[in-house]
Coordinates of C-alpha atoms in Angstrom, one line a residue:
M1 CA 0.0 0.0 0.0
S2 CA 1.4 3.4 -0.9
S3 CA 2.1 6.0 1.7
A4 CA -0.5 8.8 2.1
T5 CA 2.4 11.3 1.7
E6 CA 3.7 9.8 -1.5
A7 CA 4.3 12.5 -4.1
V8 CA 1.8 12.5 -7.0
V9 CA 3.6 12.1 -10.3
S10 CA 2.3 14.4 -13.0
Y11 CA 2.4 13.4 -16.7
F12 CA 0.5 13.9 -19.9
S13 CA -1.9 11.2 -21.1
H14 CA 0.1 10.4 -24.2
S15 CA 3.1 9.8 -22.0
N16 CA 1.5 7.6 -19.4
P17 CA 4.5 5.5 -18.1
N18 CA 2.2 2.6 -17.1
D19 CA 0.6 2.3 -20.6
P20 CA 2.5 0.3 -23.2
V21 CA 0.7 2.1 -26.1
C22 CA 1.7 5.5 -24.7
M23 CA 5.3 4.3 -24.4
K24 CA 5.4 3.1 -28.0
G25 CA 4.0 6.5 -29.1
K26 CA 6.7 8.3 -27.1
A27 CA 9.3 6.0 -28.7
I28 CA 8.1 7.0 -32.1
R29 CA 8.2 10.8 -31.2
Q30 CA 11.7 10.3 -29.8
A31 CA 12.9 8.4 -32.8
D32 CA 11.6 11.1 -35.2
Y33 CA 13.0 13.9 -33.1
E34 CA 16.5 12.4 -32.7
F35 CA 16.6 11.4 -36.4
W36 CA 15.9 14.9 -37.7
S37 CA 18.2 16.4 -35.0
S38 CA 21.0 14.2 -36.3
I39 CA 20.6 15.2 -40.0
L40 CA 19.8 18.9 -39.8
P41 CA 21.8 20.8 -42.5
A42 CA 24.2 23.5 -41.5
L43 CA 22.7 27.0 -41.5
D44 CA 25.1 28.0 -44.3
E45 CA 24.2 25.1 -46.6
D46 CA 22.2 25.8 -49.7
S47 CA 18.6 25.4 -48.6
D48 CA 17.2 24.0 -51.9
T49 CA 20.0 21.5 -52.2
A50 CA 19.6 20.4 -48.6
C51 CA 15.8 19.9 -48.8
M52 CA 16.1 18.0 -52.1
R53 CA 18.8 15.8 -50.7
L54 CA 17.0 15.0 -47.5
G55 CA 13.7 14.6 -49.4
L56 CA 15.2 11.9 -51.6
K57 CA 16.6 10.1 -48.5
T58 CA 13.4 10.3 -46.4
G59 CA 10.7 10.0 -49.1
K60 CA 9.3 13.4 -48.2
T61 CA 8.7 16.4 -50.4
A62 CA 11.2 19.2 -50.3
G63 CA 8.5 21.5 -48.8
T64 CA 7.8 19.0 -45.9
V65 CA 11.6 18.8 -45.3
A66 CA 11.9 22.6 -45.2
R67 CA 9.0 22.9 -42.7
I68 CA 10.6 20.2 -40.4
I69 CA 14.0 21.9 -40.6
M70 CA 12.6 25.3 -39.7
G71 CA 10.6 23.7 -36.8
M72 CA 13.7 22.0 -35.5
Y73 CA 15.8 25.2 -35.7
R74 CA 13.0 27.2 -34.0
L75 CA 13.1 24.8 -31.1
K76 CA 16.8 25.6 -30.6
E77 CA 15.8 29.3 -30.0
L78 CA 13.4 28.2 -27.2
P79 CA 15.7 26.7 -24.5
Q80 CA 13.0 26.0 -21.9
L81 CA 10.8 24.3 -24.4
K82 CA 13.7 22.4 -25.9
A83 CA 14.7 21.2 -22.4
L84 CA 11.2 19.7 -22.0
Q85 CA 11.4 18.1 -25.5
D86 CA 14.8 16.6 -24.8
A87 CA 13.6 15.1 -21.6
D88 CA 10.1 13.9 -22.4
F89 CA 9.7 14.0 -26.2
L90 CA 6.2 15.5 -25.8
L91 CA 6.0 17.2 -29.2
D92 CA 5.7 15.5 -32.6
L93 CA 6.9 17.0 -35.8
P94 CA 3.5 18.6 -36.7
A95 CA 3.5 20.4 -33.4
L96 CA 7.0 21.7 -33.9
I97 CA 6.0 22.9 -37.3
A98 CA 2.9 24.7 -36.0
I99 CA 5.0 26.5 -33.3
D100 CA 7.4 27.8 -35.9
Q101 CA 4.8 28.8 -38.5
V102 CA 3.0 31.0 -36.1
M103 CA 6.1 32.4 -34.5
A104 CA 7.6 33.2 -37.9
K105 CA 4.9 35.9 -38.2
L106 CA 6.9 37.9 -35.6
G107 CA 9.8 38.2 -38.1
Q108 CA 12.9 38.9 -35.9
P109 CA 11.4 39.3 -32.5
S110 CA 13.4 40.8 -29.6
T111 CA 15.1 38.5 -27.1
E112 CA 12.6 39.5 -24.5
V113 CA 9.6 38.5 -26.6
V114 CA 11.3 35.1 -27.5
A115 CA 12.0 34.5 -23.9
A116 CA 8.5 35.4 -22.8
I117 CA 6.9 33.0 -25.4
D118 CA 9.4 30.3 -24.5
A119 CA 8.5 30.6 -20.8
A120 CA 4.8 30.6 -21.5
L121 CA 5.0 27.5 -23.7
A122 CA 7.1 25.7 -21.2
R123 CA 4.7 26.5 -18.4
W124 CA 1.7 25.4 -20.5
L125 CA 3.4 22.1 -21.7
T126 CA 4.5 21.1 -18.2
P127 CA 1.9 18.7 -16.7
T128 CA 0.5 19.6 -13.3
K129 CA -1.5 16.4 -12.6
P130 CA -1.4 12.7 -13.6
N131 CA -2.8 11.7 -16.9
Q132 CA -3.4 15.2 -18.0
V133 CA -4.7 15.4 -21.6
F134 CA -2.0 16.8 -24.0
P135 CA -3.1 19.6 -26.3
T136 CA -3.7 18.8 -30.0
T137 CA -1.7 20.4 -32.8
S138 CA -4.7 22.7 -33.5
Q139 CA -4.8 23.8 -29.8
I140 CA -1.0 24.4 -29.8
R141 CA -1.4 26.5 -32.9
R142 CA -4.2 28.5 -31.3
R143 CA -2.2 29.1 -28.2
M144 CA 0.7 30.3 -30.3
R145 CA -1.5 32.7 -32.1
D146 CA -2.7 34.1 -28.7
L147 CA 0.9 34.5 -27.5
V148 CA 2.0 36.2 -30.7
K149 CA -1.0 38.6 -30.8
V150 CA -0.5 39.9 -27.2
H151 CA 3.2 40.4 -27.8
D152 CA 2.9 42.2 -31.2
D153 CA -0.5 43.7 -32.1
S154 CA 1.0 45.2 -35.3
I155 CA 0.7 42.0 -37.2
A156 CA -2.1 39.7 -38.4
V157 CA -1.7 36.1 -37.4
E158 CA -4.5 35.0 -39.8
D159 CA -5.5 36.2 -43.3
K160 CA -8.8 37.8 -42.7
R161 CA -9.5 38.8 -46.3
T162 CA -12.7 37.6 -47.7
K163 CA -12.6 34.0 -48.9
N164 CA -16.3 33.2 -48.8
R165 CA -17.4 29.8 -50.2
Y166 CA -20.8 28.4 -50.7
S167 CA -21.7 24.9 -51.9
I168 CA -24.8 22.6 -52.1
L169 CA -24.9 18.9 -52.5
T170 CA -28.1 17.0 -53.2
R171 CA -28.6 13.3 -52.7
D172 CA -31.6 11.1 -52.1
Q173 CA -34.1 14.0 -51.9
R174 CA -31.9 15.7 -49.3
A175 CA -29.6 18.7 -49.7
T176 CA -26.5 19.7 -47.7
I177 CA -25.6 23.4 -47.9
E178 CA -22.2 24.6 -46.7
L179 CA -21.2 28.3 -46.2
E180 CA -17.6 29.3 -45.3
V181 CA -17.1 32.8 -44.1
D182 CA -14.8 34.8 -41.8
S183 CA -15.3 33.7 -38.1
S184 CA -16.6 37.1 -37.1
V185 CA -19.3 36.9 -39.7
G186 CA -20.0 33.3 -38.9
I187 CA -20.6 34.2 -35.2
I188 CA -23.1 36.9 -36.1
I189 CA -25.0 34.6 -38.5
H190 CA -25.0 31.9 -35.8
E191 CA -26.3 34.3 -33.1
A192 CA -29.0 35.6 -35.5
I193 CA -30.2 32.0 -36.2
K194 CA -30.1 31.2 -32.4
A195 CA -32.1 34.3 -31.6
A196 CA -34.8 33.4 -34.1
A197 CA -34.8 29.8 -32.8
E198 CA -35.3 31.0 -29.2
K199 CA -38.0 33.5 -30.2
H200 CA -40.1 31.1 -32.3
E201 CA -39.3 28.0 -30.2
V202 CA -37.9 26.0 -33.1
S203 CA -34.7 24.2 -33.8
M204 CA -31.6 26.0 -35.3
A205 CA -32.3 24.3 -38.6
E206 CA -35.9 25.3 -38.7
A207 CA -34.9 28.9 -37.7
L208 CA -32.5 29.1 -40.6
I209 CA -35.2 27.9 -43.0
L210 CA -37.6 30.5 -41.6
L211 CA -35.0 33.3 -42.0
T212 CA -33.9 32.4 -45.5
T213 CA -37.5 31.9 -46.8
G214 CA -38.5 35.3 -45.5
K215 CA -41.1 33.9 -43.1
V216 CA -39.5 35.8 -40.2
E217 CA -37.2 38.8 -39.9
P218 CA -33.7 38.5 -38.5
E219 CA -33.2 40.5 -35.3
A220 CA -29.8 41.8 -36.1
A221 CA -29.9 44.4 -33.4
R222 CA -29.9 41.7 -30.8
V223 CA -26.7 40.0 -32.0
V224 CA -23.9 40.6 -29.5
L225 CA -20.4 39.3 -28.9
H226 CA -19.0 38.6 -25.5
T227 CA -15.6 39.6 -24.2
Y228 CA -13.7 38.6 -21.2
Q229 CA -11.0 40.8 -19.5
A230 CA -9.5 40.8 -16.1
S231 CA -11.0 43.9 -14.3
D232 CA -8.3 44.0 -11.7
V233 CA -5.3 44.0 -14.0
E234 CA -4.3 47.1 -16.0
D235 CA -3.8 46.5 -19.7
A236 CA -5.0 42.9 -19.4
P237 CA -5.6 41.3 -22.8
V238 CA -9.1 41.0 -24.0
Y239 CA -10.6 37.6 -25.0
V240 CA -13.4 37.8 -27.5
E241 CA -15.7 34.8 -27.7
G242 CA -15.1 32.9 -30.9
H243 CA -12.0 34.9 -31.8
G244 CA -9.4 34.5 -29.1
W245 CA -7.2 37.1 -27.4
Q246 CA -7.0 40.7 -28.5
V247 CA -8.9 40.5 -31.8
E248 CA -9.7 43.9 -33.3
N249 CA -12.2 45.3 -35.8
I250 CA -15.0 42.8 -34.9
P251 CA -18.1 43.8 -36.8
A252 CA -20.6 43.3 -34.0
Q253 CA -23.5 45.5 -33.2
A254 CA -22.7 45.5 -29.5
V255 CA -20.2 44.0 -27.0
T256 CA -21.7 43.0 -23.7
K257 CA -19.9 43.6 -20.5
R258 CA -20.8 41.5 -17.5
D259 CA -19.0 41.1 -14.2
L260 CA -17.8 37.5 -14.1
S261 CA -15.1 38.0 -11.5
T262 CA -17.1 35.8 -9.2
K263 CA -19.2 32.8 -9.9
P264 CA -22.9 33.7 -10.6
E265 CA -25.7 32.3 -8.5
A266 CA -27.5 29.1 -9.5
T267 CA -30.4 29.3 -11.9
N268 CA -33.8 28.3 -10.5
G269 CA -34.6 25.8 -13.2
Y270 CA -33.0 23.4 -15.7
G271 CA -31.9 25.9 -18.3
P272 CA -28.9 28.1 -17.3
A273 CA -29.3 31.8 -17.1
T274 CA -27.1 33.9 -19.4
L275 CA -24.6 34.7 -16.6
V276 CA -24.2 31.0 -15.7
R277 CA -23.8 30.0 -19.4
K278 CA -21.3 32.7 -20.1
Y279 CA -19.3 31.8 -17.0
V280 CA -19.1 28.1 -17.9
E281 CA -18.2 28.9 -21.5
G282 CA -15.6 31.4 -20.4
R283 CA -14.1 28.8 -18.0
D284 CA -14.2 25.8 -20.3
G285 CA -13.2 27.3 -23.6
T286 CA -14.0 24.2 -25.6
C287 CA -15.9 20.9 -25.2
R288 CA -14.4 19.3 -22.1
A289 CA -14.0 15.9 -23.7
A290 CA -10.4 14.8 -24.2
G291 CA -9.0 16.1 -27.6
C292 CA -12.3 17.8 -28.6
G293 CA -11.8 21.4 -29.9
M294 CA -15.5 22.3 -30.4
P295 CA -15.8 25.9 -29.0
A296 CA -17.7 26.1 -25.7
W297 CA -20.2 28.7 -27.1
L298 CA -21.3 26.1 -29.6
C299 CA -21.7 23.3 -27.0
Q300 CA -24.5 22.2 -24.7
L301 CA -24.1 22.7 -21.0
D302 CA -24.4 19.4 -19.2
H303 CA -25.4 18.9 -15.5
R304 CA -22.7 16.6 -14.0
I305 CA -25.3 15.6 -11.4
N306 CA -28.5 15.4 -13.3
Y307 CA -31.0 18.1 -12.6
A308 CA -33.7 15.5 -12.0
D309 CA -31.5 14.0 -9.3
G310 CA -31.1 17.3 -7.5
G311 CA -28.1 18.7 -9.4
P312 CA -28.0 22.5 -9.4
T313 CA -27.9 24.6 -12.5
H314 CA -24.6 26.2 -11.3
P315 CA -21.1 26.4 -12.8
D316 CA -19.8 24.0 -10.1
N317 CA -22.2 21.4 -11.6
M318 CA -22.0 22.2 -15.3
V319 CA -19.6 21.7 -18.1
A320 CA -19.6 22.4 -21.9
L321 CA -20.0 19.3 -24.0
C322 CA -20.6 19.1 -27.7
Q323 CA -23.5 17.0 -29.0
H324 CA -21.4 13.9 -29.6
H325 CA -19.7 13.8 -26.2
H326 CA -22.9 14.8 -24.5
N327 CA -24.5 11.7 -26.0
M328 CA -21.6 9.6 -24.8
K329 CA -22.1 10.8 -21.3
T330 CA -25.9 10.3 -21.5
D331 CA -25.5 6.8 -22.9
G332 CA -23.2 5.8 -20.0
R333 CA -20.2 5.2 -22.3
A334 CA -18.2 7.8 -20.3
F335 CA -18.5 9.4 -16.9
Y336 CA -16.8 12.4 -15.4
F337 CA -16.1 14.3 -12.2
L338 CA -15.8 18.1 -12.0
D339 CA -13.5 19.8 -9.6
P340 CA -15.3 23.1 -8.9
D341 CA -12.2 24.9 -7.7
T342 CA -9.8 24.2 -10.6
G343 CA -12.4 23.4 -13.3
D344 CA -10.5 20.1 -14.0
V345 CA -12.6 17.3 -15.4
V346 CA -11.7 13.7 -14.7
W347 CA -13.1 11.3 -17.3
L348 CA -13.7 7.6 -16.6
F349 CA -14.2 5.3 -19.5
E350 CA -15.8 1.8 -19.9
D351 CA -12.4 0.1 -20.3
G352 CA -11.2 1.3 -16.9
T353 CA -8.9 4.1 -18.2
W354 CA -9.2 7.7 -17.2
A355 CA -7.9 11.1 -18.2
I356 CA -7.9 14.7 -16.9
T357 CA -8.8 17.7 -19.0
E358 CA -8.1 21.2 -17.9
P359 CA -10.3 24.2 -18.7
S360 CA -8.9 26.4 -21.5
G361 CA -11.2 29.5 -21.5
P362 CA -10.3 33.0 -20.4
L363 CA -11.8 32.3 -17.0
A364 CA -9.8 29.2 -16.4
P365 CA -7.4 29.6 -13.4
K366 CA -4.3 29.2 -15.6
N367 CA -5.5 31.6 -18.2
K368 CA -6.4 34.2 -15.6
R369 CA -2.9 34.0 -14.3
W370 CA -1.6 34.1 -17.8
A371 CA -3.5 37.3 -18.4
R372 CA -1.9 38.8 -15.4
S373 CA 1.6 37.8 -16.5
V374 CA 1.0 39.2 -20.0
A375 CA -0.2 42.4 -18.5
Q376 CA 2.9 42.5 -16.4
D377 CA 5.0 41.8 -19.5
I378 CA 3.3 44.7 -21.3
E379 CA 3.8 47.0 -18.4
G380 CA 7.5 46.0 -18.0
Y381 CA 8.0 46.4 -21.8
R382 CA 6.5 49.8 -21.9
A383 CA 8.4 50.9 -18.8
R384 CA 11.7 49.7 -20.4
K385 CA 10.9 51.4 -23.7
H386 CA 10.1 54.6 -21.8
R387 CA 13.3 54.4 -19.9
E388 CA 15.3 53.8 -23.0
A389 CA 13.6 56.8 -24.7
Q390 CA 14.4 59.0 -21.7
E391 CA 18.0 57.9 -21.8
L392 CA 18.2 58.5 -25.5
K393 CA 16.7 62.0 -25.0
A394 CA 19.3 62.7 -22.3
E395 CA 22.1 61.6 -24.6
L396 CA 20.9 63.7 -27.5
D397 CA 20.5 66.7 -25.2
Q398 CA 24.0 66.2 -23.8
E399 CA 25.4 65.9 -27.3
Q400 CA 23.6 69.0 -28.5
Q401 CA 24.8 71.0 -25.5
T402 CA 28.4 69.8 -26.1
N403 CA 28.3 70.9 -29.7
T404 CA 26.9 74.3 -28.6
N405 CA 29.6 74.7 -26.0
K406 CA 32.3 74.0 -28.7
K407 CA 30.8 76.6 -31.0
T408 CA 30.7 79.1 -28.2
A409 CA 34.3 78.4 -27.3
Y410 CA 35.4 79.1 -30.9
G411 CA 33.6 82.4 -30.9
K412 CA 35.4 83.6 -27.7
G413 CA 39.0 83.4 -29.1
D414 CA 41.1 86.6 -29.6
E415 CA 42.4 85.4 -33.0
E416 CA 40.3 85.3 -36.1
I417 CA 39.8 81.9 -37.7
P418 CA 42.2 81.8 -40.7
F419 CA 39.6 80.9 -43.4

């Protein structure tokens, strides 16, 4: 029997030391990482030649080789993250490529910015509990975009130019219609459909049919976006629902501000009140199932303890679940516990395995602390730049005064200048 004081070992679910499948996966990541580390071309080698040579030897395209090389060299610039990788081999090649591709948008960032991003990634990718779910490549890419945006708001991390696409597919008397638009437009369309569905008490699909056939009018003035920002931190980054941290020029009719610094009271009924819903969405960020990236604002809110069994409609008893994972829980194929203090969810599966997912929204404890650290970084950066500007001004003033004194000294001489 283990001692009650035995230290808890923290690790990510894909590196579970007691699971042979996880260990085989880790061995593959390690082999890939060490292989490419051993054949990296020198920085002064011709890039086209190197990528072609390695592509022929590995069976990969020159473009793929180039992306791997850049990802590997980027890791060398991030010493804290590299130390984690060298020790535990957490990141696969697609993750390294994602980190480099987003960070490349900074151009040649200052050493301070690189160090800040390195430290933030190392903190995020250090497990704090056993069997903690490791972020997907998409989640890593999103976190990198957030980091890049708050450290340099002069760049665009995504191409926001219009690339709207529409398609329709008919089959067996049914039609599938697909519309691809900018996320800001998509959110407004979604909110307009949702408002019509709630008003007319129909499904989202029926509401869209009513709107597009002209049977009801859209209530565009009611469409709002929700933002989250720490009220007790000066210059804290803003999180916009559906967009991420510090997104500008959002074409919304209104931005709601609600105080979510404390948990709202329970709703008297099954359906959560707006404050309860927005708190849970802001805490969870995405569907709380392991590896699911469905945004929380598109998910259903599930009562951990069923409402019929006395479970309150309160954030401490609710999590965001997409339709698919909500069905899994309802069907009994998965079960979870919710820690109301940390927001952690412990999933238990039919085969006896388990995993822990952490909340990833702006109200999650880690992200609230991250917002504070970012604000501190911004404050420190501005203070340093102000100090450097003051020092430069003093140097310029001193130089100007010295030149003036020299000219004055020439003018005071008894002899004329011989030219």
